[in-house]
Coordinates of C-alpha atoms in Angstrom, one line a residue:
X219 CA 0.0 0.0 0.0
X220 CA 1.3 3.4 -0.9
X221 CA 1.8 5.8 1.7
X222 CA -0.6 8.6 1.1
X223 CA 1.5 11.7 1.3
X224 CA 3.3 10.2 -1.6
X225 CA 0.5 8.6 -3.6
X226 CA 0.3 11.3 -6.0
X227 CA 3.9 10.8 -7.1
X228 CA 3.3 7.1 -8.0
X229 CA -0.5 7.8 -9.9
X230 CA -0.6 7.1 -13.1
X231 CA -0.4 10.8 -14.6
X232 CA -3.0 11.7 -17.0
X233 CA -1.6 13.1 -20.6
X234 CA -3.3 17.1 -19.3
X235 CA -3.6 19.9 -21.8
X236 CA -2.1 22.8 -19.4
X237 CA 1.2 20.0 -19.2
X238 CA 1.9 20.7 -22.9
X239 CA 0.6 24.0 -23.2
X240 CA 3.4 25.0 -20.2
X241 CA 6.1 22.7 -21.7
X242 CA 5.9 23.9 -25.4
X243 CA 4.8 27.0 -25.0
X244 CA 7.8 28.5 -22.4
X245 CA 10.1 30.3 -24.8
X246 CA 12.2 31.3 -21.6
X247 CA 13.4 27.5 -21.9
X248 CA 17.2 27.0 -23.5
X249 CA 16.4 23.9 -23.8
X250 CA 13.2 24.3 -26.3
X251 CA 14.5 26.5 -27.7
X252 CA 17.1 24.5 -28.6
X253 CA 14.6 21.9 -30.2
X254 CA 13.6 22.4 -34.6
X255 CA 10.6 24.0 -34.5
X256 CA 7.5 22.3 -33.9
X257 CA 8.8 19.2 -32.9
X258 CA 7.9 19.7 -29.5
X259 CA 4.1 20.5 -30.7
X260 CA 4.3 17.5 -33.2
X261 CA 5.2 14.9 -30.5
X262 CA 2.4 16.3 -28.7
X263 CA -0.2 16.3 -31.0
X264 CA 0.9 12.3 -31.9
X265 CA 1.0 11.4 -28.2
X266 CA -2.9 13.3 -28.1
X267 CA -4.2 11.2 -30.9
X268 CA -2.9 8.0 -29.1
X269 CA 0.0 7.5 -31.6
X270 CA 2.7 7.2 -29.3
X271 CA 5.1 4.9 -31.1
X272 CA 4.8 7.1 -34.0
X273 CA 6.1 10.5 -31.1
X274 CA 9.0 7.7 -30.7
X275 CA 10.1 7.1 -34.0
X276 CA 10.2 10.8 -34.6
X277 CA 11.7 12.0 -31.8
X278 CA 14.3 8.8 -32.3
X279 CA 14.7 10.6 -35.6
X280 CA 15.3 13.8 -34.5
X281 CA 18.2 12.5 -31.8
X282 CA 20.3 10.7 -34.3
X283 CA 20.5 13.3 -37.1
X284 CA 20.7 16.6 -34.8
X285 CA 24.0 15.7 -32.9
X286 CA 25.1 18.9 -31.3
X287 CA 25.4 19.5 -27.6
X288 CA 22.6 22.3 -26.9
X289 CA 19.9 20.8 -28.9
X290 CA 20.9 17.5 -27.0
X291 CA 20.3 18.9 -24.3
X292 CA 17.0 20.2 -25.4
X293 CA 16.1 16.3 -26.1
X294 CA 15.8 16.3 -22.7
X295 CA 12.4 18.1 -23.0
X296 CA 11.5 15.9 -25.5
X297 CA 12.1 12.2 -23.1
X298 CA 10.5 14.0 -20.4
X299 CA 7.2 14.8 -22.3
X300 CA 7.4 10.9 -23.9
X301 CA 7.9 9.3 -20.6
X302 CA 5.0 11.4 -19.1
X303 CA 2.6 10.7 -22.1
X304 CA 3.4 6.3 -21.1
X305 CA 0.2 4.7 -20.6
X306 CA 1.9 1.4 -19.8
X307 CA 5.4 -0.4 -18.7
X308 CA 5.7 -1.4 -22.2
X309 CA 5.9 2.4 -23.3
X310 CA 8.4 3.5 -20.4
X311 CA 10.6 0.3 -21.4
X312 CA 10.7 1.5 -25.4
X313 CA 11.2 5.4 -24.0
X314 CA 14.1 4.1 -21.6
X315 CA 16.0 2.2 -24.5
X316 CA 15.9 5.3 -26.9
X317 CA 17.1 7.1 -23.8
X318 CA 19.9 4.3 -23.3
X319 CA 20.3 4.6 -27.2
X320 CA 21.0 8.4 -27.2
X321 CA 23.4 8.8 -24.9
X322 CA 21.8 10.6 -21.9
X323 CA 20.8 6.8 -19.7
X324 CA 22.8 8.8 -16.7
X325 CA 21.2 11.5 -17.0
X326 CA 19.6 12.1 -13.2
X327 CA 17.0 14.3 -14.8
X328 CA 15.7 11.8 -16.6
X329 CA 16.5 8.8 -14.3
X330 CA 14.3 10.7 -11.3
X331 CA 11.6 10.5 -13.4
X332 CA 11.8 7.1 -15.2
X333 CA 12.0 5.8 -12.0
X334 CA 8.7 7.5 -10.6
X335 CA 7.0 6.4 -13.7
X336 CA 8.5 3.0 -13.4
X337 CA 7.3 2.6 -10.1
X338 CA 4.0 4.2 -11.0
X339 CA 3.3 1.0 -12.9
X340 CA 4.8 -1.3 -10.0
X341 CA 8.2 -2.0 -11.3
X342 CA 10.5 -2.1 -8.7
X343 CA 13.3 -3.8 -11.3
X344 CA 13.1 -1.5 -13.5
X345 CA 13.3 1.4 -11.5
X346 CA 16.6 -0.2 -9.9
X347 CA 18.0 -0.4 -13.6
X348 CA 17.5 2.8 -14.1
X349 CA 18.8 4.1 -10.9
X350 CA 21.9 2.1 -11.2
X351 CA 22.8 3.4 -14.6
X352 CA 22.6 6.9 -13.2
X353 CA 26.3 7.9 -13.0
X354 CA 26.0 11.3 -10.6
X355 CA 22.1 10.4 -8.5
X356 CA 21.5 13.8 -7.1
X357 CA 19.1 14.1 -4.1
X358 CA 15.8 13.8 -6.7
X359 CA 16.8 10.5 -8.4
X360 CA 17.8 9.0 -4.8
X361 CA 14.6 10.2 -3.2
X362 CA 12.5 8.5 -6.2
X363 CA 14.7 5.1 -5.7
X364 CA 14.0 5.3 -1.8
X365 CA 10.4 5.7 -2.1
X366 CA 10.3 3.5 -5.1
X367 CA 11.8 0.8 -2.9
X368 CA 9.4 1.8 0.2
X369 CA 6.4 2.0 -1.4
X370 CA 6.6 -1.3 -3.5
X371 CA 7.7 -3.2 -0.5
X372 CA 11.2 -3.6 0.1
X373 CA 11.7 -1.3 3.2
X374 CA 15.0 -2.6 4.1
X375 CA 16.6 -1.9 0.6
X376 CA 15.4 1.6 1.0
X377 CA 16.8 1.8 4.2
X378 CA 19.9 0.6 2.4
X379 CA 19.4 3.4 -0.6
X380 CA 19.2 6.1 2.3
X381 CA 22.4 5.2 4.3
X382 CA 24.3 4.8 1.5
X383 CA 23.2 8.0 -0.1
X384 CA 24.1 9.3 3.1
X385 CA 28.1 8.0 2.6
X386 CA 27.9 9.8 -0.5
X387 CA 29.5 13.0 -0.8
X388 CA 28.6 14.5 -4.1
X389 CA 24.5 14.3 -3.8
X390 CA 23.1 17.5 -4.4

């Protein structure tokens, strides 16, 4: 049973208009800024109309002919709105190989929230994949791993997460 002060971080997130609306649509970002124009809208629109493979493809595209550093980063934007818009463990598992598949699986960004959305649908292995490819966990990606651990059942190895995130000196 999932602690209820944390339950809303292991729902199953609804794909919500204002989500995309505040994602695409703040031009203060570097990061989508970064992105070709209207790819951000694109993927939206595809993961709207339930064609969410299709969003993959094309932002799997988009990744491996765009290879410079500041629109990389702005992929970032684009794995964040794909992981949000899964609907099942199969989609997180095909987002988290293109993520492996780009470069950016230690990314603690995106691990933090894999990890929520892995344990959102109850998969406590997967999140531990993803946290352990995480090269530099900062104190968002260890805080979804303990409670991932916690709330799917395995208090002691979340015991375990938090003294040994405690050793570590470099969590910020």
């Amino acid at each position: 049973s999932v602690n209820p002060t944390y339950k809303h971080m292991f729902q199953k997130p609804e794909l919500h208009h204002s989500f995309w609306r505040d994602l695409w649509q703040d031009h203060s970002s570097n990061m989508v800024k970064a992105l070709p124009k209207g790819l951000l809208v694109s993927i939206r629109d595809l993961c709207n109309e339930g064609s969410f493979y299709r969003a993959l493809h094309v932002v799997d595209h988009h990744v491996h002919h765009i290879n410079n550093h500041h629109t990389h980063n702005g992929f970032q934007v684009l794995f964040y709105a794909l992981i949000r818009a899964c609907k099942s463990k199969k989609h997180l598992i095909a987002v988290s190989q293109l993520i492996s598949k780009s470069g950016l699986e230690d990314h603690a960004y995106l691990g933090s929230h894999l990890i929520r959305k892995f344990a959102s649908f109850r998969s406590l292995y997967e999140a531990n994949r993803v946290f352990h490819m995480v090269s530099n966990p900062n104190k968002f990606t260890w805080a979804a791993i303990i409670l991932a651990n916690a709330n799917l059942g395995d208090g002691n190895k979340a015991l375990e997460l938090y003294h040994e995130m405690q050793r570590c000196s470099n969590v910020k």
